[in-house]
CSV table of C-alpha atoms and ligand atoms in Angstrom, one decimal:
chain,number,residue,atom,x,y,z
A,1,UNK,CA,55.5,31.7,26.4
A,2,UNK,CA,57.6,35.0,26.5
A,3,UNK,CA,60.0,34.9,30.0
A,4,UNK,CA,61.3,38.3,31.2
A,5,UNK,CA,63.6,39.1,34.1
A,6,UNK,CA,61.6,41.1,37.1
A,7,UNK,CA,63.2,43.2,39.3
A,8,UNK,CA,61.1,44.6,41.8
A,9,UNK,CA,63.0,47.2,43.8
A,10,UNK,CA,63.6,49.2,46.7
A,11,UNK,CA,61.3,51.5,48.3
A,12,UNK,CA,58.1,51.8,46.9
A,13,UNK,CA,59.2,49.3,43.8
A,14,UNK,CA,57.7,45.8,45.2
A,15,UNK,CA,54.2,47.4,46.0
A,16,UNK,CA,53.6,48.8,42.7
A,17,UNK,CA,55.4,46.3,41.3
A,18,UNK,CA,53.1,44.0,42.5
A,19,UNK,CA,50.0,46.0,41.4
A,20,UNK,CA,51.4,45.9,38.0
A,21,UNK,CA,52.1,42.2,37.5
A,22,UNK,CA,48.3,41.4,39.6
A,23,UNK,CA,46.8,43.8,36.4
A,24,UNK,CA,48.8,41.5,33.6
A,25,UNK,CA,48.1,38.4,35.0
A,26,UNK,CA,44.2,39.5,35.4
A,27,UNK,CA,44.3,40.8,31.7
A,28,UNK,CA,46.3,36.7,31.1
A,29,UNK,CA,49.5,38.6,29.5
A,30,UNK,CA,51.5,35.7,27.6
A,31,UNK,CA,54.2,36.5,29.9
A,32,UNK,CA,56.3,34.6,32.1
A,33,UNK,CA,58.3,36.2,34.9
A,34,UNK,CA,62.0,35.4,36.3
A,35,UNK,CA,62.1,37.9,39.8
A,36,UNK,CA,66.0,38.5,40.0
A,37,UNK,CA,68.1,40.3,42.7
A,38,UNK,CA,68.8,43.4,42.2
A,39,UNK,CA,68.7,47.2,44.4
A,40,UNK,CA,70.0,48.4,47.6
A,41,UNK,CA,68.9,45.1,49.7
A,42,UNK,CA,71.7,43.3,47.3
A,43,UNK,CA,74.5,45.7,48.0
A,44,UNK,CA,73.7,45.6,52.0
A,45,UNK,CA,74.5,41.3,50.5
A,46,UNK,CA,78.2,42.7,49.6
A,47,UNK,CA,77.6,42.8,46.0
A,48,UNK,CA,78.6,46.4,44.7
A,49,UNK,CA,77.0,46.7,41.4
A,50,UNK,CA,74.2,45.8,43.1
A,51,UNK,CA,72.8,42.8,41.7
A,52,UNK,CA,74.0,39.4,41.9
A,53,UNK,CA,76.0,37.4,39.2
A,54,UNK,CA,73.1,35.0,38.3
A,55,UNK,CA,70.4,38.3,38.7
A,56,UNK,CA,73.1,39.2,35.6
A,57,UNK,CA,72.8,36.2,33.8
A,58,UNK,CA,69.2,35.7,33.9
A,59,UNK,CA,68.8,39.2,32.3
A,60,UNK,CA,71.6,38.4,29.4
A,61,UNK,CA,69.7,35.8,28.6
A,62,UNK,CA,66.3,37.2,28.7
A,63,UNK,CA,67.1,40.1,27.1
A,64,UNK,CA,64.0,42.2,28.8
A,65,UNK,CA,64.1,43.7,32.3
A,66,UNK,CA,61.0,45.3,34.0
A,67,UNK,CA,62.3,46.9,37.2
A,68,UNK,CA,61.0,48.6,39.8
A,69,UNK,CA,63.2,52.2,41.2
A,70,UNK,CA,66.4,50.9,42.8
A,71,UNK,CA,68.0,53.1,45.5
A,72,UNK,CA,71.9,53.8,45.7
A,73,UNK,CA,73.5,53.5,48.9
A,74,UNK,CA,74.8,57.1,49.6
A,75,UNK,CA,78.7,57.1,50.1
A,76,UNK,CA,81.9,56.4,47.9
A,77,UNK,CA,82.8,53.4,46.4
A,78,UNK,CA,79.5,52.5,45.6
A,79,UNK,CA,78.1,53.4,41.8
A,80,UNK,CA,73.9,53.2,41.0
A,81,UNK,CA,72.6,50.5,40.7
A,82,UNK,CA,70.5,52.4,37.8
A,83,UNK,CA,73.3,53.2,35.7
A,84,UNK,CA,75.3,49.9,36.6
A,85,UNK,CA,72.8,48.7,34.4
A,86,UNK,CA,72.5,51.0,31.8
A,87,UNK,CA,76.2,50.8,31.0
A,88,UNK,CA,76.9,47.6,31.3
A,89,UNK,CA,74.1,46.5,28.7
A,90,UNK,CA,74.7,49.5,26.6
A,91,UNK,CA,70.9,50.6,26.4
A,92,UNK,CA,71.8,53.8,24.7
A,93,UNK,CA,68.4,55.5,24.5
A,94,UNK,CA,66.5,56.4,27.2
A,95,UNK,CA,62.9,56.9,25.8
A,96,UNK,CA,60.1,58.4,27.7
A,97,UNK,CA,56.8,59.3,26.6
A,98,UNK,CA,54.8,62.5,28.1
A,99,UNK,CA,50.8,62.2,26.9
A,100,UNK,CA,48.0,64.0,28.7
A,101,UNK,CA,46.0,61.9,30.3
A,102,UNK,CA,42.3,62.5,30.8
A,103,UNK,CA,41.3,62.5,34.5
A,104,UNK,CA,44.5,64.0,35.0
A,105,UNK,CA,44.2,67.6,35.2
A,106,UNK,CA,47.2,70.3,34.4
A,107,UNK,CA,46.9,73.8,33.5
A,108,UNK,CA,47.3,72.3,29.9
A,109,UNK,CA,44.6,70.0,30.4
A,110,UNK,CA,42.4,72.4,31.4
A,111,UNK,CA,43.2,75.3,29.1
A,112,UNK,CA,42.4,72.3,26.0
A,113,UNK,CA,46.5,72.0,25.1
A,114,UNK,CA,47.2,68.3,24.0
A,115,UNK,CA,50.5,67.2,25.2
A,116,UNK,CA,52.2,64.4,23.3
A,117,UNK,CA,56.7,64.7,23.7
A,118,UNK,CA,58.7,61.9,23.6
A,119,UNK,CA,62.2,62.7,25.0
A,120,UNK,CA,64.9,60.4,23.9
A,121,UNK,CA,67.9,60.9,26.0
A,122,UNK,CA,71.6,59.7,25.4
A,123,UNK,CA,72.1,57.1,28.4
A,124,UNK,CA,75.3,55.8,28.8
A,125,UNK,CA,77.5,59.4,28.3
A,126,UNK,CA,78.4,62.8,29.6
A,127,UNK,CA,78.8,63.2,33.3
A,128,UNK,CA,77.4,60.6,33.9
A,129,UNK,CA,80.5,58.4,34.1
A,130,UNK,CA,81.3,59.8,37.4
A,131,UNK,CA,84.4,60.6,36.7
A,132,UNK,CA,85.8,63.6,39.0
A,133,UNK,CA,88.0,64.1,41.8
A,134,UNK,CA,89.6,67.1,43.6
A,135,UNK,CA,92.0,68.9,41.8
A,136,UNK,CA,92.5,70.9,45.5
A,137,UNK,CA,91.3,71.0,48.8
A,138,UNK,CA,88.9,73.4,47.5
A,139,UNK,CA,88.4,72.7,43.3
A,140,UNK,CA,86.2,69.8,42.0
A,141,UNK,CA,86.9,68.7,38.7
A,142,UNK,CA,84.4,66.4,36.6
A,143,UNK,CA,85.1,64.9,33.1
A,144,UNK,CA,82.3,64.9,30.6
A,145,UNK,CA,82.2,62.7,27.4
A,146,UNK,CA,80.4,63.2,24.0
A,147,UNK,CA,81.6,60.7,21.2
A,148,UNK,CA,80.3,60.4,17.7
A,149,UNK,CA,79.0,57.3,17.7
A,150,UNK,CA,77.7,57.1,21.4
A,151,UNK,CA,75.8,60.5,19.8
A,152,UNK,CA,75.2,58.9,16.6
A,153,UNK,CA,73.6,55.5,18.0
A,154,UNK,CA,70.7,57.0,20.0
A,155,UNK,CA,70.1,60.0,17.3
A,156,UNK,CA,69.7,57.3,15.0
A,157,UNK,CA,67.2,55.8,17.4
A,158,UNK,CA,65.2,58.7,17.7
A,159,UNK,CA,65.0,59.7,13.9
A,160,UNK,CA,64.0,55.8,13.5
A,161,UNK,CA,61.7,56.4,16.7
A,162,UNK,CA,60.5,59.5,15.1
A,163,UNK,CA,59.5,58.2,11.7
A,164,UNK,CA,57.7,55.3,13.2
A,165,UNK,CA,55.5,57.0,15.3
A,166,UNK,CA,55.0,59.5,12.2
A,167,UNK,CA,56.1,62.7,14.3
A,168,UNK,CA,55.9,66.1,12.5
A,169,UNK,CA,59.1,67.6,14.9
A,170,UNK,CA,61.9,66.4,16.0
A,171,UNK,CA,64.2,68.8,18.0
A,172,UNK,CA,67.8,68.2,19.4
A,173,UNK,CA,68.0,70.4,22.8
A,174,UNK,CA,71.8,71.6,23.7
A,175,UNK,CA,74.4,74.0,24.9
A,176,UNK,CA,76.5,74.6,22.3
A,177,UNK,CA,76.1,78.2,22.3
A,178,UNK,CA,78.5,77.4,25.5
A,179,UNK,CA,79.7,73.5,25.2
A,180,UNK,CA,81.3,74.4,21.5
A,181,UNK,CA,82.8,71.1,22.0
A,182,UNK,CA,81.2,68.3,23.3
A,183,UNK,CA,77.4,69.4,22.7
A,184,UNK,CA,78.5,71.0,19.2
A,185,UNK,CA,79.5,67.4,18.5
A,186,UNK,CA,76.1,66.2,19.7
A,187,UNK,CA,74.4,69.1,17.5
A,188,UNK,CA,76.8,68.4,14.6
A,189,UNK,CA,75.9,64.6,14.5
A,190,UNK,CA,72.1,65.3,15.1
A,191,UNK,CA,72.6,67.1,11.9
A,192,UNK,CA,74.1,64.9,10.0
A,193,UNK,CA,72.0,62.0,11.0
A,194,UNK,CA,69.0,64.5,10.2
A,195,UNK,CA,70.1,64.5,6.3
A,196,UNK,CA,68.7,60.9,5.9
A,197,UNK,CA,65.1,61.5,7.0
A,198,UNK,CA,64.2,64.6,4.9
A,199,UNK,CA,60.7,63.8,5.5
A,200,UNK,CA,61.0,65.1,9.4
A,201,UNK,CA,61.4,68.9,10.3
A,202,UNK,CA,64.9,68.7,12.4
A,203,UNK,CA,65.4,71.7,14.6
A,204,UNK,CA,67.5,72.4,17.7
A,205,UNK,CA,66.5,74.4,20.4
A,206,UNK,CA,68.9,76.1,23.3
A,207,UNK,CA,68.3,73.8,26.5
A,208,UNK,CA,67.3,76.8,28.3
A,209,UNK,CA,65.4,78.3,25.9
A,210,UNK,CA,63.5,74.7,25.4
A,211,UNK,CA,62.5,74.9,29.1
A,212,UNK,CA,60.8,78.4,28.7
A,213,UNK,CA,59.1,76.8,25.3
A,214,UNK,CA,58.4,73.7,27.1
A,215,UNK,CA,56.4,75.3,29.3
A,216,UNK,CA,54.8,77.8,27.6
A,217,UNK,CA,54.0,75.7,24.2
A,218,UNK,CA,54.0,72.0,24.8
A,219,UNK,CA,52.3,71.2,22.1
A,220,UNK,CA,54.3,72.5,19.8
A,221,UNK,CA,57.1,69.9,20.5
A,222,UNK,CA,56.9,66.1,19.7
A,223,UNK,CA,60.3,64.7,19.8
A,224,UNK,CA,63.2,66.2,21.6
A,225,UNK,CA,66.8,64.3,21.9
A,226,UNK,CA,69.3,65.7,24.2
A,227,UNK,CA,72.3,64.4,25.7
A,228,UNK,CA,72.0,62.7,29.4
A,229,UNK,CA,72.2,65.2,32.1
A,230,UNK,CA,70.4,67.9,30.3
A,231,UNK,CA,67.7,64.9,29.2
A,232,UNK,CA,67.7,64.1,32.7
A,233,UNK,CA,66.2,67.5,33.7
A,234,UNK,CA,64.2,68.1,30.8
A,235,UNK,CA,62.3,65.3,30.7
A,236,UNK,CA,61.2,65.8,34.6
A,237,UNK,CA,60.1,68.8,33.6
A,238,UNK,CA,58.3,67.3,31.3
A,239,UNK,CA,56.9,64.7,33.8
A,240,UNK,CA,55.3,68.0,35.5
A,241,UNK,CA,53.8,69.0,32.1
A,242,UNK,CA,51.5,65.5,32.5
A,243,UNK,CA,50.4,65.4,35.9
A,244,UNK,CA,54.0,64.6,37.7
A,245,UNK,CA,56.2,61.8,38.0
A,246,UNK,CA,53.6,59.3,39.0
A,247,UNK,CA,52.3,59.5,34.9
A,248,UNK,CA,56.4,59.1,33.6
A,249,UNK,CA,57.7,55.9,31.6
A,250,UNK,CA,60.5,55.2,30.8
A,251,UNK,CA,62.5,52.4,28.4
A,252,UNK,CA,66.3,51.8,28.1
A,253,UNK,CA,66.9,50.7,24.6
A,254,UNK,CA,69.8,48.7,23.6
A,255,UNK,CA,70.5,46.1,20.6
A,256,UNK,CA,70.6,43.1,23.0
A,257,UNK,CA,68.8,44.2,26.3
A,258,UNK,CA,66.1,46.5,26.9
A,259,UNK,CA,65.1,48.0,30.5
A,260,UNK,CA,61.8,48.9,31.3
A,261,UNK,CA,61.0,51.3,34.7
A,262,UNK,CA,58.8,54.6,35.6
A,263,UNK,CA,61.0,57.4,35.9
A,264,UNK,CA,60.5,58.4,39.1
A,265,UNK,CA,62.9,56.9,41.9
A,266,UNK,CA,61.8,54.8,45.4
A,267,UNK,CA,59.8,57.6,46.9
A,268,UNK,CA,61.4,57.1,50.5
A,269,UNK,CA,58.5,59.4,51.7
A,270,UNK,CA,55.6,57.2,51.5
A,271,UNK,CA,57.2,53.4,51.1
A,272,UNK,CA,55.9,50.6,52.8
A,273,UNK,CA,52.0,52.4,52.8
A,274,UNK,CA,50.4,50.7,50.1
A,275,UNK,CA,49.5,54.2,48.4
A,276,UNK,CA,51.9,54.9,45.9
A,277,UNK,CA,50.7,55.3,42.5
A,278,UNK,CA,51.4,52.6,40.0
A,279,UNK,CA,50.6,54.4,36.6
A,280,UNK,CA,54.3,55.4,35.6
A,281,UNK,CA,55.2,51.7,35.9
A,282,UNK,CA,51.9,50.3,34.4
A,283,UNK,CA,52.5,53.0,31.3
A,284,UNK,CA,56.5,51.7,31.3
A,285,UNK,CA,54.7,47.9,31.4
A,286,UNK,CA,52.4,49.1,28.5
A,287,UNK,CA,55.5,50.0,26.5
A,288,UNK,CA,56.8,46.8,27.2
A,289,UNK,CA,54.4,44.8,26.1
A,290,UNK,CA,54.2,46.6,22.7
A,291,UNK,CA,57.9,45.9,22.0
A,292,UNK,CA,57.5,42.3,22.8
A,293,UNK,CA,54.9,42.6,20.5
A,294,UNK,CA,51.7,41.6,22.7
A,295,UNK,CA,49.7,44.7,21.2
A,296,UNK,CA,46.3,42.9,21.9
A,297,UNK,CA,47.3,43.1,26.0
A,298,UNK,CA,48.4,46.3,25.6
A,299,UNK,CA,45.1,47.7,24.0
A,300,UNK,CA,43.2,46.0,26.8
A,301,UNK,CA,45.1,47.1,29.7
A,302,UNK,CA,46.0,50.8,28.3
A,303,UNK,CA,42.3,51.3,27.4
A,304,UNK,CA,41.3,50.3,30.9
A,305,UNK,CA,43.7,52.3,32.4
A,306,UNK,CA,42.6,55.7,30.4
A,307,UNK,CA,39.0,55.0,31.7
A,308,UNK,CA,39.9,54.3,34.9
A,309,UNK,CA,41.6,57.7,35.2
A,310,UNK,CA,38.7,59.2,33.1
A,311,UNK,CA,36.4,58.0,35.9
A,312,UNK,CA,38.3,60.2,38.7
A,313,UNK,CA,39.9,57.1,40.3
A,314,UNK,CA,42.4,58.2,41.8
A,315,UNK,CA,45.5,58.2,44.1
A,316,UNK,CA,46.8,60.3,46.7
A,317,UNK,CA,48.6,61.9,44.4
A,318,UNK,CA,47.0,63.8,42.1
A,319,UNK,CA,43.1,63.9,40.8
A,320,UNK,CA,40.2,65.4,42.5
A,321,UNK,CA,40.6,65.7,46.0
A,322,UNK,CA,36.5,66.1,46.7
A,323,UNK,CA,36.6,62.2,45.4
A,324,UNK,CA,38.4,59.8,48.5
A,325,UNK,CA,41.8,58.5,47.3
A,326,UNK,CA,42.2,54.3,46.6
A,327,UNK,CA,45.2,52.8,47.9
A,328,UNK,CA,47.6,51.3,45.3
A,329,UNK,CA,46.2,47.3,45.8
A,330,UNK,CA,42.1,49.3,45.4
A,331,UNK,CA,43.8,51.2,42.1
A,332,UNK,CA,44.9,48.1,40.4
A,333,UNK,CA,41.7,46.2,41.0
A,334,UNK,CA,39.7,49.6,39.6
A,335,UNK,CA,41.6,49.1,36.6
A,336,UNK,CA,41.0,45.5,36.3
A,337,UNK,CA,37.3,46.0,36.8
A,338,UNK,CA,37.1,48.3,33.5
A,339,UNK,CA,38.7,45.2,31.4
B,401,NAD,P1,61.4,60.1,44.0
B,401,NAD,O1,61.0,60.0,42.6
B,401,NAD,O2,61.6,58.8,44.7
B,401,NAD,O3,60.4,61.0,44.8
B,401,NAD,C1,60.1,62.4,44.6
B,401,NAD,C2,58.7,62.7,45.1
B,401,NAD,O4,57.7,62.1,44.2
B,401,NAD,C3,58.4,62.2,46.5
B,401,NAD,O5,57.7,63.1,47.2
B,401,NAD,C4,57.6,60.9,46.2
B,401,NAD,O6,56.8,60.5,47.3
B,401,NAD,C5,56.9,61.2,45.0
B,401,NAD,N1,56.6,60.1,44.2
B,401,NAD,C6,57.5,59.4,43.4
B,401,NAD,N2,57.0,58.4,42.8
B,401,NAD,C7,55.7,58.3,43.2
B,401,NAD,C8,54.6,57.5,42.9
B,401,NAD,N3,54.7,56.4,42.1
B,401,NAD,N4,53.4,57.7,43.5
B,401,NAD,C9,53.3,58.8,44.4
B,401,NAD,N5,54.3,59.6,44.6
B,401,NAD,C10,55.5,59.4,44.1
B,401,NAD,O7,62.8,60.9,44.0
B,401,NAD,P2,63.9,61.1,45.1
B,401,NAD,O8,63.2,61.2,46.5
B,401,NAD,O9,64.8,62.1,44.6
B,401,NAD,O10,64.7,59.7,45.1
B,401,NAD,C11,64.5,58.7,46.1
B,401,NAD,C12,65.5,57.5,45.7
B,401,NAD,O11,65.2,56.9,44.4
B,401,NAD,C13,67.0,57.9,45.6
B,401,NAD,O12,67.7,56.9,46.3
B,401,NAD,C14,67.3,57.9,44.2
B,401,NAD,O13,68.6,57.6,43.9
B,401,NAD,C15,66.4,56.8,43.7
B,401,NAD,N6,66.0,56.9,42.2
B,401,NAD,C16,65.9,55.8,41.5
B,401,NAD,C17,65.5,55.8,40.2
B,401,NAD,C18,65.5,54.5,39.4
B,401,NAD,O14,65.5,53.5,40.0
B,401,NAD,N7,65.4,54.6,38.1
B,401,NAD,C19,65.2,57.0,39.6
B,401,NAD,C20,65.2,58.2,40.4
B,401,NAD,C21,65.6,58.2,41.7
């Protein structure tokens, strides 16, 4: 049988965690499960990556990480937890797929406007490396970094992405009206790469201007690959397309390791109530399983979960408010009753 590393995180993270890994084992998922320390608790331990050497080792090995949010301790000196990981196992592509769900009403759904964007987003690059540092007293200076093949290997991904899941459009979203440099690299690669998968319309789309389009035409969009910060934002805003972050998966793609987590973070707000809503992660789990090639589990707990959400089940956060809201442990077992 299959082992992956489990992670279940901070906040929120070990209660839907849980609720996730009760629905597998009730659908008998060929899986076995390593838990491994990792997330805020670890660095209160003194580690400051925030997971602990054999936590490390158990997910080189394994290859596969399912992970609930992690929180960062706030303060210097300390870097995420989150992109600790990314980085160090190079998962270059952030993938994460926005479908309307039925039971889960929007404007879109209601005005009969299918959503289905997957946003790829570079994962390792850009600002993201944290480097800055006063210049003055009074001027903050922060380094961003675009290469060629950082650029080239999850462009590559997302045409490969794209082709696979037989996508009419796939759209790079930039700045390099502005960012001549460093997103005209981006663009100039996305281009290049574009010439070897004639059978795809490539486009590229102003990141602002994608944001007014997002908005106003979903459906006209299908894949969209931008660079990290500006992926970061767009595909939130694509979260709220879909019904909000509680409906938001996410996968870190890499050659050797692969991260799987909902995109939303530990939700501080409502942790430790048993009522947070486990769908991002179950849809992120779904996605797992279909790359570890357990399709068959997947059907069964992905068709479950659409008819559960069909139903009006719900909650607290979103659905029909006339219908009384199930905790996240009464969700999971809903689910497991439409196997
Ligand atoms: P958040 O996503 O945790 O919460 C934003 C809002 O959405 C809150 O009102 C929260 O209650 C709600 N929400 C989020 N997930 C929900 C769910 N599953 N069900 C119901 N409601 C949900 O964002 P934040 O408050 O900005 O961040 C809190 C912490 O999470 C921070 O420490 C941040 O660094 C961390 N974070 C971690 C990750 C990750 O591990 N990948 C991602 C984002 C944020």
């Amino acid at each position: 049988m299959t082992k992956i590393a489990v992670a279940k995180g901070d906040g929120i993270g070990p209660e839907i965690m849980d609720a996730v890994l009760h629905i597998f084992t009730a659908a008998k998922v060929p899986l076995e499960y390593e838990v491994v320390e990792m997330g805020k608790w670890v660095f209160d331990k003194g580690y400051s990556n925030g997971m602990t050497p054999e936590a490390k080792q158990t997910i080189e090995t394994l290859g596969i990480l399912f992970k609930g949010p992690m929180e960062t301790p706030k303060g210097k000196g300390v870097k995420s937890v989150n992109v600790t990981a990314r980085k160090t196992w190079n998962t270059y592509a952030n993938n994460r797929v926005f479908q309307t769900l039925h039971g889960v009403d929007t404007v879109f759904s209601k005005a009969g406007i299918p959503i289905d964007i997957t946003v790829v987003r570079e994962n390792i690059e850009d600002t993201y490396g944290g480097v800055e540092h006063m210049l003055t007293h009074d001027v903050a200076l922060s380094r961003r970094l675009i290469t060629r093949p950082g650029s080239e290997q999850v462009i590559r991904y997302a045409f490969e992405m794209a082709k696979k899941k037989r996508a009419r459009r796939i759209t790079c979203g930039h700045k390099a009206n502005i960012m001549k440099i460093t997103d005209g690299l981006f663009l100039e690669v996305f281009y290049e790469v574009a010439k070897e998968y004639p059978a795809l319309k490539a486009d590229d789309v102003i990141v602002d201007d994608l944001c007014m389009k997002l908005v106003t035409r979903p459906d006209t969009f299908d894949v969209v690959v931008l660079t990290n910060l500006q992926g970061d934002i767009v595909s939130d805003l694509c979260a709220g397309l879909v019904g909000g972050l509680g409906f938001a998966p996410s996968a870190n793609i890499g050659d050797h390791i692969c991260i799987f987590e909902a995109v939303h973070g530990t939700a501080p707000d409502i942790a430790g109530k048993n009522i947070a809503n486990p769908t991002a992660l179950l849809l992120s789990g779904i996605a797992m399983l279909r790359h570890l090639g357990l399709m068959e589990s997947a059907a069964i707990i992905e068709n479950a979960l659409l008819y559960t959400l069909e139903q009006g089940v719900h909650t607290g956060d979103f659905g029909n408010k006339a219908i009384p809201a199930l905790n996240t442990t009464q969700f999971a077992d809903a689910i497991i009753s439409n196997f």
